[in-house]
mmCIF file of C-alpha atoms in Angstrom:
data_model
loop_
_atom_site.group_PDB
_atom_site.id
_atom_site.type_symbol
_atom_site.label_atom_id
_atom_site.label_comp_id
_atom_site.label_asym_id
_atom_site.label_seq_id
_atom_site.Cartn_x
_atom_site.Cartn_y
_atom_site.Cartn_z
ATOM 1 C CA UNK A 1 -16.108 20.472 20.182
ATOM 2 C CA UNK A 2 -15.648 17.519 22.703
ATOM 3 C CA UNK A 3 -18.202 15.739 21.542
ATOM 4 C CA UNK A 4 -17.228 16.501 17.491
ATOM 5 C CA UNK A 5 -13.468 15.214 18.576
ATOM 6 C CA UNK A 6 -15.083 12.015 20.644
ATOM 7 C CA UNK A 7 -16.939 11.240 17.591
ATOM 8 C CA UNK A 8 -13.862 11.877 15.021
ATOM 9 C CA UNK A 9 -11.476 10.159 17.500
ATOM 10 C CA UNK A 10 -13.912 6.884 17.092
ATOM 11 C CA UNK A 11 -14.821 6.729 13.192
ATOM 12 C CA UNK A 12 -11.140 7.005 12.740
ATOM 13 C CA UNK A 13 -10.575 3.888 15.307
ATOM 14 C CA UNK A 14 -12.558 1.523 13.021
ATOM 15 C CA UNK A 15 -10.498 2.790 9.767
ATOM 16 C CA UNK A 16 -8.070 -0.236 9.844
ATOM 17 C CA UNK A 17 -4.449 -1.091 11.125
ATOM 18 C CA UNK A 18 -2.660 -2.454 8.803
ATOM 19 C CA UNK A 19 -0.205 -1.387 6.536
ATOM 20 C CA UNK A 20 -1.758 -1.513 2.997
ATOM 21 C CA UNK A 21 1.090 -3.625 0.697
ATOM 22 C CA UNK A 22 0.557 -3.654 -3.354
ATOM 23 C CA UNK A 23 1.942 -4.174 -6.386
ATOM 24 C CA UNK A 24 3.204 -1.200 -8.631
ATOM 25 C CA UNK A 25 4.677 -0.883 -12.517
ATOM 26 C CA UNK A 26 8.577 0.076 -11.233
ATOM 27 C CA UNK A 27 11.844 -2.249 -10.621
ATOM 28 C CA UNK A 28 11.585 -6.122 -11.826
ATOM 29 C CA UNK A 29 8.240 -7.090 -13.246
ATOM 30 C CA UNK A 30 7.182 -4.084 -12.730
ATOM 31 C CA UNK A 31 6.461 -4.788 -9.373
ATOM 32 C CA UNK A 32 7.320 -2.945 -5.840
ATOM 33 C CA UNK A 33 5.798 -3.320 -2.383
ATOM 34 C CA UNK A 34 4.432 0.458 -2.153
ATOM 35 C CA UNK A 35 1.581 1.455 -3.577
ATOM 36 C CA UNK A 36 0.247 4.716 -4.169
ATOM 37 C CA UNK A 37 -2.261 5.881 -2.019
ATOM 38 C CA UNK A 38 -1.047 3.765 0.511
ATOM 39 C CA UNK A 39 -0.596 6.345 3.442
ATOM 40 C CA UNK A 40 -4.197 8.529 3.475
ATOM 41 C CA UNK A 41 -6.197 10.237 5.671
ATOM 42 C CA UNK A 42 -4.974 9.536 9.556
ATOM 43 C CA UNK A 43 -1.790 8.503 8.065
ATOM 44 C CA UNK A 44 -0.124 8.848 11.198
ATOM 45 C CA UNK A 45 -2.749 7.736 13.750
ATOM 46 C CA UNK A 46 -2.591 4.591 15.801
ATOM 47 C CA UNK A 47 -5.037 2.870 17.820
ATOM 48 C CA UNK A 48 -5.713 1.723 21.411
ATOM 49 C CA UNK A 49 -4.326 -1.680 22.500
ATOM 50 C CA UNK A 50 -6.935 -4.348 20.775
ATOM 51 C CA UNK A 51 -6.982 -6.804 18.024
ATOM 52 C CA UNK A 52 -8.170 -5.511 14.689
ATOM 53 C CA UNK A 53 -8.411 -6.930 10.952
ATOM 54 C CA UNK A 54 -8.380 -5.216 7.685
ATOM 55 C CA UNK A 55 -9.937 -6.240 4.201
ATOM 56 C CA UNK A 56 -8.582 -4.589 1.316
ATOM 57 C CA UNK A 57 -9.520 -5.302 -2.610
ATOM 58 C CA UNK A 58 -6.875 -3.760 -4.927
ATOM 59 C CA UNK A 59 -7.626 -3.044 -8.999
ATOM 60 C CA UNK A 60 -5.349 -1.784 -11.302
ATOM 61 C CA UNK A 61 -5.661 -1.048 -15.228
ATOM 62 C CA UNK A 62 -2.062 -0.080 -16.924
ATOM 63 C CA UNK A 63 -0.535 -0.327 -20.264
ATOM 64 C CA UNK A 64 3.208 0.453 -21.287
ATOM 65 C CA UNK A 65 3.542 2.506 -23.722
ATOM 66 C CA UNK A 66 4.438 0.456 -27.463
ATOM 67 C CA UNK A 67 7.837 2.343 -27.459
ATOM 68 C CA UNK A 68 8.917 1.492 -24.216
ATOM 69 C CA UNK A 69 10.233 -2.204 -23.095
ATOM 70 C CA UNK A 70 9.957 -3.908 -19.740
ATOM 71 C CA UNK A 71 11.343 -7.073 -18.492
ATOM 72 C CA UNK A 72 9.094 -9.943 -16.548
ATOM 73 C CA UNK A 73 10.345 -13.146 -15.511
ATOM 74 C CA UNK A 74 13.073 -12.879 -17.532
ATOM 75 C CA UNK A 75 11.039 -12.489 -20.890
ATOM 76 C CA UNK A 76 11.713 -8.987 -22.495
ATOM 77 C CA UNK A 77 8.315 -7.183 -23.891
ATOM 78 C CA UNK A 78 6.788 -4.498 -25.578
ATOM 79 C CA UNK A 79 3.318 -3.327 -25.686
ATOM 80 C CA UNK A 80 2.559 -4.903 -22.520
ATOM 81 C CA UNK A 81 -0.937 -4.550 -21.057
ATOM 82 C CA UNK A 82 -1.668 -5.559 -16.813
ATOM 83 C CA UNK A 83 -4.162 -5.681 -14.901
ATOM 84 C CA UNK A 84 -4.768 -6.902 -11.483
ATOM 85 C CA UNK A 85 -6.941 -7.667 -8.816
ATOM 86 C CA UNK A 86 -6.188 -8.555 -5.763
ATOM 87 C CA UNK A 87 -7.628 -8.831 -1.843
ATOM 88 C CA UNK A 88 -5.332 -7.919 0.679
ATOM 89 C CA UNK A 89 -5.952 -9.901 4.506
ATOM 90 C CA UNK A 90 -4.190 -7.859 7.175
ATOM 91 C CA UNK A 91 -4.720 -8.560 10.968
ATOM 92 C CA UNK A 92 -3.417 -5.747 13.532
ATOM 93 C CA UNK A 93 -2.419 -6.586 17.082
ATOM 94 C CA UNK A 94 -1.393 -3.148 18.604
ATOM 95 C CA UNK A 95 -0.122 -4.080 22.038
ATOM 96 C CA UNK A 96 -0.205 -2.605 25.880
ATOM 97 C CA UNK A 97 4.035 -1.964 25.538
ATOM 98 C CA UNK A 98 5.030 1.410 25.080
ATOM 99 C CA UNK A 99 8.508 2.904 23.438
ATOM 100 C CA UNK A 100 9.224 6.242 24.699
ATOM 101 C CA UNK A 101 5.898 6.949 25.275
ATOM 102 C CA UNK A 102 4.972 5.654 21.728
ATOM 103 C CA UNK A 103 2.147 2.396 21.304
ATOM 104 C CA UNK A 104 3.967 -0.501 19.761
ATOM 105 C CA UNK A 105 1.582 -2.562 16.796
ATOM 106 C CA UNK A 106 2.727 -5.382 14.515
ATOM 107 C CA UNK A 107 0.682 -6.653 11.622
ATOM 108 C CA UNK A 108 0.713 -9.335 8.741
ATOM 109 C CA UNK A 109 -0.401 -9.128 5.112
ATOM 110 C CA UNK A 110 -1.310 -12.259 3.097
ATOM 111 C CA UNK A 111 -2.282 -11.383 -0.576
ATOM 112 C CA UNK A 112 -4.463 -13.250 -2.907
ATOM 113 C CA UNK A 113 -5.784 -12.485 -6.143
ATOM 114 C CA UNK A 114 -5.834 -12.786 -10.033
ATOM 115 C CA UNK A 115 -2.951 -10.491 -12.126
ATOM 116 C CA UNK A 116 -3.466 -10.863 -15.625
ATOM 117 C CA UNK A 117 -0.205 -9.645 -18.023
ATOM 118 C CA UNK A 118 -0.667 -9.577 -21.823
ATOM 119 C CA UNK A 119 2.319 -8.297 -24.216
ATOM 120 C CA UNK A 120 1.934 -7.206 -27.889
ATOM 121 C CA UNK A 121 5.377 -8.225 -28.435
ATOM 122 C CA UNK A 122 7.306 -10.750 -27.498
ATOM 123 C CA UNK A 123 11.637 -9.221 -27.689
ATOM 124 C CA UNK A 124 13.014 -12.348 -26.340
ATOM 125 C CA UNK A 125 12.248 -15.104 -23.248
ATOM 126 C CA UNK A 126 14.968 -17.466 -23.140
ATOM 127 C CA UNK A 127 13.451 -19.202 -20.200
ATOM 128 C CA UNK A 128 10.428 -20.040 -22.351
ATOM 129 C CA UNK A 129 12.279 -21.069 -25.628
ATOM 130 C CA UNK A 130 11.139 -17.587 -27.821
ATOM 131 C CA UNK A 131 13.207 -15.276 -29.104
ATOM 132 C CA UNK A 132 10.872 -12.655 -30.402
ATOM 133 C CA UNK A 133 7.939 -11.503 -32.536
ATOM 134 C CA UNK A 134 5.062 -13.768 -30.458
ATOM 135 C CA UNK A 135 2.310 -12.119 -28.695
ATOM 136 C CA UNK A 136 1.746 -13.664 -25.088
ATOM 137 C CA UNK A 137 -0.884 -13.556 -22.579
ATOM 138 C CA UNK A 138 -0.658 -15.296 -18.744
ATOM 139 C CA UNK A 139 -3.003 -14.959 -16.125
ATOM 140 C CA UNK A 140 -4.412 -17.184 -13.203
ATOM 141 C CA UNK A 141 -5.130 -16.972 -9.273
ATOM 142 C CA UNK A 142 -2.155 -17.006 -6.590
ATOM 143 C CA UNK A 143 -1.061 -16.128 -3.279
ATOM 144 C CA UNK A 144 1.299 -13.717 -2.663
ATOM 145 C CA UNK A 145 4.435 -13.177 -0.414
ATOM 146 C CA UNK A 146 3.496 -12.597 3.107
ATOM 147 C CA UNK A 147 4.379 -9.035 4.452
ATOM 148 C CA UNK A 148 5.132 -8.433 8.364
ATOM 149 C CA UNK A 149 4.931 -4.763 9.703
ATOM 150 C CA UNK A 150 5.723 -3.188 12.953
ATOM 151 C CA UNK A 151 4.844 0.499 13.981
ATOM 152 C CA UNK A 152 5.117 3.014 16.904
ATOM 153 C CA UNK A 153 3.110 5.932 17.298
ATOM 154 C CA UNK A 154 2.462 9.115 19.888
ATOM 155 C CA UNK A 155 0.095 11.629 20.282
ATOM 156 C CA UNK A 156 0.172 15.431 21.399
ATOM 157 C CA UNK A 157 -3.273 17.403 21.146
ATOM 158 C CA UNK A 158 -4.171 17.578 17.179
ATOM 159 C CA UNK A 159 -1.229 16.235 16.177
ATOM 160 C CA UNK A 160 -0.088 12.078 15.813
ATOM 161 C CA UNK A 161 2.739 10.923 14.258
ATOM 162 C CA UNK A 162 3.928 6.995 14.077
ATOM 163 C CA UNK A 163 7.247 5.400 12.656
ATOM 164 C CA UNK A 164 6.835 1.997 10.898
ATOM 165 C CA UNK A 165 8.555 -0.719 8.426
ATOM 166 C CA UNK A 166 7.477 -3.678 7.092
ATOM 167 C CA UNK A 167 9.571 -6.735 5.113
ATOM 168 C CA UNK A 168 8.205 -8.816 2.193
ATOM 169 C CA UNK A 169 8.996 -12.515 2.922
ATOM 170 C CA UNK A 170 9.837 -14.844 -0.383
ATOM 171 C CA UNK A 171 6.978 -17.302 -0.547
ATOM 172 C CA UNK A 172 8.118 -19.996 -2.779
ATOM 173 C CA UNK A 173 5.253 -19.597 -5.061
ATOM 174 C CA UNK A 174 7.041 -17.535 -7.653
ATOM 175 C CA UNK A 175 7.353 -19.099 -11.210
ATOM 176 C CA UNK A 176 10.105 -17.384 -13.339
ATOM 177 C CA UNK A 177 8.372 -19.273 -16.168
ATOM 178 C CA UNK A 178 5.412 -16.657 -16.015
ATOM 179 C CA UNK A 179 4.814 -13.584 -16.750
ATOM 180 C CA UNK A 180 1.619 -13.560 -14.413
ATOM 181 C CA UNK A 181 3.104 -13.634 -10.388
ATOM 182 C CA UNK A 182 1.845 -11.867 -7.305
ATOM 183 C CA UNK A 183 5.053 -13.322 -5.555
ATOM 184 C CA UNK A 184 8.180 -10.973 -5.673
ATOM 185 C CA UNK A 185 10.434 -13.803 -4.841
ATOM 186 C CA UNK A 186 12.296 -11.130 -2.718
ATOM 187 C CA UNK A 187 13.449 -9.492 0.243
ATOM 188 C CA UNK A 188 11.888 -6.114 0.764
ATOM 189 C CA UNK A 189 12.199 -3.776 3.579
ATOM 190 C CA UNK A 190 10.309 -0.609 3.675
ATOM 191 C CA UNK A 191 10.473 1.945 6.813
ATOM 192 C CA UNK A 192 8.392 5.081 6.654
ATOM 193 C CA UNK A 193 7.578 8.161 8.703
ATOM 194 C CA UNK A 194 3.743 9.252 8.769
ATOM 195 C CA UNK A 195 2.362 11.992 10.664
ATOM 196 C CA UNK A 196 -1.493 13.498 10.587
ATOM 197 C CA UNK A 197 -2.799 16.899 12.053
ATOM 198 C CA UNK A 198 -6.818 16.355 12.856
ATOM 199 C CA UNK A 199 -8.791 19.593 13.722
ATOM 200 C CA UNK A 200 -11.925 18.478 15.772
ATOM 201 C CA UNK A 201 -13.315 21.826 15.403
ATOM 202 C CA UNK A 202 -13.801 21.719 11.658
ATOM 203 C CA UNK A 203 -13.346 18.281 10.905
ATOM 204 C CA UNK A 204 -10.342 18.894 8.774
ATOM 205 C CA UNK A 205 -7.495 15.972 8.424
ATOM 206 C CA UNK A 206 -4.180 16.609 6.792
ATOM 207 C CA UNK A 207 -1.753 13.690 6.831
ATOM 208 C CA UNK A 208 1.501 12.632 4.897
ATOM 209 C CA UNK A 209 4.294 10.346 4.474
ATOM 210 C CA UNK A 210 7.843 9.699 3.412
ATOM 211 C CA UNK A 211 9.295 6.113 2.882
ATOM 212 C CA UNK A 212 12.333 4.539 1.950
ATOM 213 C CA UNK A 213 12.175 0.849 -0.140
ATOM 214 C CA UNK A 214 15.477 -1.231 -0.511
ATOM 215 C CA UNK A 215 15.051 -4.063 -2.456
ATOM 216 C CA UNK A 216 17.006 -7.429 -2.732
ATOM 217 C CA UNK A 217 17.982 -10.065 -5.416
ATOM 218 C CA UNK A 218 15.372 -12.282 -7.024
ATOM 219 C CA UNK A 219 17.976 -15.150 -7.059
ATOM 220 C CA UNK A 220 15.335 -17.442 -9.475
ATOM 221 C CA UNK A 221 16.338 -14.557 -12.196
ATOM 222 C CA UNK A 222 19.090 -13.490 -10.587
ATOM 223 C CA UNK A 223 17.710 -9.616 -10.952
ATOM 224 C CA UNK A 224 18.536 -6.943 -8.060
ATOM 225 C CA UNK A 225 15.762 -4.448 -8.285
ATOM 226 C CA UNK A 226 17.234 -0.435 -7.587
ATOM 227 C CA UNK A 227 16.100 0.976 -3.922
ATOM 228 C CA UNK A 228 13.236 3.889 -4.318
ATOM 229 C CA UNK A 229 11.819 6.509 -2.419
ATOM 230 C CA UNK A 230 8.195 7.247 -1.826
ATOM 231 C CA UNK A 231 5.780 10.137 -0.625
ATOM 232 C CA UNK A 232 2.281 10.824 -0.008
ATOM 233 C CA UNK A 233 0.089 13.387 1.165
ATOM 234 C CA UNK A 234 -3.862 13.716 1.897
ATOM 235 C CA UNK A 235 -6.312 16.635 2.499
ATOM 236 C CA UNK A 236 -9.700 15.444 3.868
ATOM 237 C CA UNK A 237 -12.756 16.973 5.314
ATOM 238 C CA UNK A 238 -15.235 15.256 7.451
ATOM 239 C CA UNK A 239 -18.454 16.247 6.656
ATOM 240 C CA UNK A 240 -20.317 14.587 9.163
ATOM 241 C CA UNK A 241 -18.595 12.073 11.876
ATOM 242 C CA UNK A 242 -19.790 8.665 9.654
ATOM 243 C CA UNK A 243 -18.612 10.519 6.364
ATOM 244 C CA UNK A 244 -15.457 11.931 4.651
ATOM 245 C CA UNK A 245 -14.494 13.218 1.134
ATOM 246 C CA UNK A 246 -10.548 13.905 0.585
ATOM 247 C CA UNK A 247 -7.856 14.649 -1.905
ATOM 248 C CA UNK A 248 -4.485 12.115 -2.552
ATOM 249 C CA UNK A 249 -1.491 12.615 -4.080
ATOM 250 C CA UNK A 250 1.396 10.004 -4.279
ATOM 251 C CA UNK A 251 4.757 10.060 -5.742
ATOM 252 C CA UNK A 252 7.241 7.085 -6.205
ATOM 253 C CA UNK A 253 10.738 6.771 -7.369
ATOM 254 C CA UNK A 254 13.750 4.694 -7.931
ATOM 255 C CA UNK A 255 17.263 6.209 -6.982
ATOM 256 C CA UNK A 256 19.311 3.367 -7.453
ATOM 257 C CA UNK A 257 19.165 1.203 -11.062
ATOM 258 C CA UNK A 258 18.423 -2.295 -11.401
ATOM 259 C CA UNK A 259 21.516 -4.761 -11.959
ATOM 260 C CA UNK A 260 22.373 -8.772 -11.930
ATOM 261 C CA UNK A 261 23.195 -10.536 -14.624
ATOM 262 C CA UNK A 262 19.388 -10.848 -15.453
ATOM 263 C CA UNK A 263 18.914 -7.040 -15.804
ATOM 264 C CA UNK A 264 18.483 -7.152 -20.008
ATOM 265 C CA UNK A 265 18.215 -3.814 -19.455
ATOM 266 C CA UNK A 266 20.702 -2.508 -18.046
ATOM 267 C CA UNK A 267 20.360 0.567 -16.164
ATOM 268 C CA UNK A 268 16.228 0.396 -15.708
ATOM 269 C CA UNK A 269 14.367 3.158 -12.827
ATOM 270 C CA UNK A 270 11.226 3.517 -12.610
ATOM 271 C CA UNK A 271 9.433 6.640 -11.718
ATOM 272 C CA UNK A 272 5.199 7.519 -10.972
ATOM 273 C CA UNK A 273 3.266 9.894 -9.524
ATOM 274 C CA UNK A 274 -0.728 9.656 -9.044
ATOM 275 C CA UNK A 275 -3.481 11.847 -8.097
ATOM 276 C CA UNK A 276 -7.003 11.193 -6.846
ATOM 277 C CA UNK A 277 -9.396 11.065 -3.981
ATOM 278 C CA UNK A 278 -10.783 9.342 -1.474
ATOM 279 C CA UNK A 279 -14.563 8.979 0.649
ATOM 280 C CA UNK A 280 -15.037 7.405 4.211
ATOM 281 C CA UNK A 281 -18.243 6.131 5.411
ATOM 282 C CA UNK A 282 -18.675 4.682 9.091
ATOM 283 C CA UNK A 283 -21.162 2.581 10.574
ATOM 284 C CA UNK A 284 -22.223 -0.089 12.984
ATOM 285 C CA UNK A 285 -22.969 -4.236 12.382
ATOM 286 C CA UNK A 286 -24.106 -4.806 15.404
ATOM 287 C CA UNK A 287 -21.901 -3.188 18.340
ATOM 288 C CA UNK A 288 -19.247 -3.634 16.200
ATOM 289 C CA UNK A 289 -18.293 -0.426 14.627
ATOM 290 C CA UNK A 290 -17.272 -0.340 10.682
ATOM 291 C CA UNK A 291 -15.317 1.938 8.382
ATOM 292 C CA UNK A 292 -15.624 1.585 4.776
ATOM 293 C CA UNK A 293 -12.891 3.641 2.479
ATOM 294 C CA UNK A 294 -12.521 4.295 -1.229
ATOM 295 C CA UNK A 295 -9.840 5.382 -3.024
ATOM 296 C CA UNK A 296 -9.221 6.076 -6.561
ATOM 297 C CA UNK A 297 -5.762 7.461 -8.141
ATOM 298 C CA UNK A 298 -4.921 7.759 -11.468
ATOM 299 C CA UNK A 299 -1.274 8.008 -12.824
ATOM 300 C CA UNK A 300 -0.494 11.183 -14.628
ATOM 301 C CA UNK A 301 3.457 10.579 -14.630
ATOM 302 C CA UNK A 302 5.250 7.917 -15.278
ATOM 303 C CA UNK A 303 8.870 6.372 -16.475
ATOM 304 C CA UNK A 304 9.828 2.937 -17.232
ATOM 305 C CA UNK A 305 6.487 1.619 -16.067
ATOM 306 C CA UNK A 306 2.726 1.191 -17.505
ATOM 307 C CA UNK A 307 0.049 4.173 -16.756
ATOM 308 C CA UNK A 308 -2.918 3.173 -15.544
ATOM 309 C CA UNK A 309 -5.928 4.068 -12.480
ATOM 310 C CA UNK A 310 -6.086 2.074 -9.182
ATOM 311 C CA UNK A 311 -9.235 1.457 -6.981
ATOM 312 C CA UNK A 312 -8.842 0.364 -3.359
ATOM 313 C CA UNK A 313 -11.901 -0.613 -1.348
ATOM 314 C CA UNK A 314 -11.164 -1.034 2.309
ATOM 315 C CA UNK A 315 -13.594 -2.724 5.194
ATOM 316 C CA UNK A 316 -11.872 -2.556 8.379
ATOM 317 C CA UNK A 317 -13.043 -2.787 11.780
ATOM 318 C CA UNK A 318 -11.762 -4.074 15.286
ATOM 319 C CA UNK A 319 -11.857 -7.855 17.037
ATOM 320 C CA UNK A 320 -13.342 -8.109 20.397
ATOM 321 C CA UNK A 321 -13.443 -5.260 22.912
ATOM 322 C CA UNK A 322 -13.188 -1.906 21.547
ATOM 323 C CA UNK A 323 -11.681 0.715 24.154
ATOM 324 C CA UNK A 324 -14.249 4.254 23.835
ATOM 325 C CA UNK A 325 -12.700 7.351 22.621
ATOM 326 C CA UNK A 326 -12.774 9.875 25.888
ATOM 327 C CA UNK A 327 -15.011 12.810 25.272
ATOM 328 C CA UNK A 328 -12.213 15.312 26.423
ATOM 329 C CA UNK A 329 -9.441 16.510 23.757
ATOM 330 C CA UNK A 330 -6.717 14.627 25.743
ATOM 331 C CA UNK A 331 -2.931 14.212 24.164
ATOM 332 C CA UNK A 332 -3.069 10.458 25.182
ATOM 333 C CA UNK A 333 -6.320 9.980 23.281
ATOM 334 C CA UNK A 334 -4.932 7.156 20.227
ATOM 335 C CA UNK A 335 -6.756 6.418 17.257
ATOM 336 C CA UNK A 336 -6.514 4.288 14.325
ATOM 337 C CA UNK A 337 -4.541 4.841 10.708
ATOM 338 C CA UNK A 338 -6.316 4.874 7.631
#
């Protein structure tokens, strides 16, 4: 068992710090700094003190249904078709402070990537001189708002919880002329509770989430996107200590309605939930050990938003020392999230 823990304890040190940061299909251009999925297996797990660095690559395939309307960048459509891929850079410094007993991290996301938006009807776009009836298309390759995160976690036995939030910072290279952005041109704050219960005996990890999202104006459109909620919850079995094979389930929703003179709307929440699963496999380059995640969720409820399947393939692994994981089932023994 103390040898099965040690080895858990480590695979799970490798899985990546950082908080994963997306876009979804809910508030203004369909577009929210959650993303489902984002809290999975040692959810609530953080890692020694070190230096670590995270490589995510985000997909996602949607398409609104012809009845419903959405509004991007000021341009009200129907029909509307997006997909998106992006690659997500997130460095991790967790540091030697403690509060109350808890390690204290912060981390940094800088997106990149290619979101393509194509509409099958054009209901109006003052902004871009149209008033309605004209199919659009917009794509091309940007970089997104950078995201700053800070987190605290503890340990007791099985058990590891951590308390976190992160805050979108406005970029300056939104266009309200496009439908295509990866920019939110936005204040967002996010803070989230995560906790994960990891049985070294049989290899079993159950973890979960809650969050709360408030969002603020996009002053170029002068839209105020609602504030949301947002949940998650994994099941995953280690089959051996280099591989895992879990379940995911994600649910996100708006409690407070979109406003601002730019709202064509009106009243506009959006609403998803997604299912799917996830695999793990670990490994070493070197001395330098590796973890490798999939996951893959598909939307099976949804309001106000497109429905679509998202793929997230994660590399992560740590920069410079590494700290071992003891081979004793100690409470003070700290791991990594993800």
């Amino acid at each position: 068992m103390k040898r099965l823990r040690a080895a858990l304890l480590a695979t799970l040190a490798c899985a990546g710090a950082g908080a994963m940061i997306g876009p979804v299909q809910a508030t203004e251009s369909g577009a929210s700094l959650y993303l489902p999925g984002l809290h999975g297996p040692g959810a609530g797990i953080v890692p020694p003190p070190g230096f670590y660095f995270e490589n995510d690559f985000y997909s996602y395939s949607g398409r609104l249904s012809a009845a419903t309307r959405t509004q991007i960048g000021g341009a009200v459509l129907a029909n509307v078709k997006v997909q998106a891929r992006a690659d997500f850079l997130t460095p991790t410094w967790v540091t030697p402070l403690e509060i109350f007993g808890g390690n204290l991290g912060f981390a940094v996301t800088l997106p990149v990537g290619n979101p393509r938006v194509s509409a099958g009807a054009l209901i109006a776009a003052p902004r871009l001189g149209r008033t309605f009836g004209v199919k659009m298309r917009d794509s091309g390759f940007f970089l997104g708002d950078p995201v700053l995160s800070s987190f605290v976690g503890w340990h007791a036995g099985n058990f590891h919880w951590q308390v976190g939030g992160s805050v979108n910072i406005p970029s300056g290279t939104y266009d309200p002329d496009r439908l295509s952005n990866l920019s939110f041109n936005r204040f967002i704050g996010d803070v989230y509770l995560a906790a994960t219960w990891l049985d070294p005996r049989i290899g079993l990890d159950i973890s979960g989430a809650v969050g709360f999202e408030i969002n603020g104006k996009n002053n170029d459109t002068d839209y105020k996107s609602g504030n949301a909620v947002h949940a998650d919850l994994s099941i995953s079995q280690y089959l051996s200590k280099e591989f895992s094979i879990g379940a995911l389930f994600s649910h996100y929703q708006q409690i407070s309605s979109d406003s601002g003179s730019g709202a064509s709307l009106g009243a506009y929440k959006g609403r998803v939930t997604a299912v799917g699963g996830t695999i793990s496999y670990s490994f070493t380059v070197g001395s330098t050990p590796v973890s490798a995640r999939l996951k893959v969720l598909r939307e099976v409820s949804v309001e106000n938003r497109p429905q679509g399947t998202i793929a997230l393939v994660s590399l992560a692994f740590p920069i410079g020392h590494v700290p071992s994981a003891p081979a004793t089932a100690e409470p003070t023994q700290r791991v990594i999230k993800h």
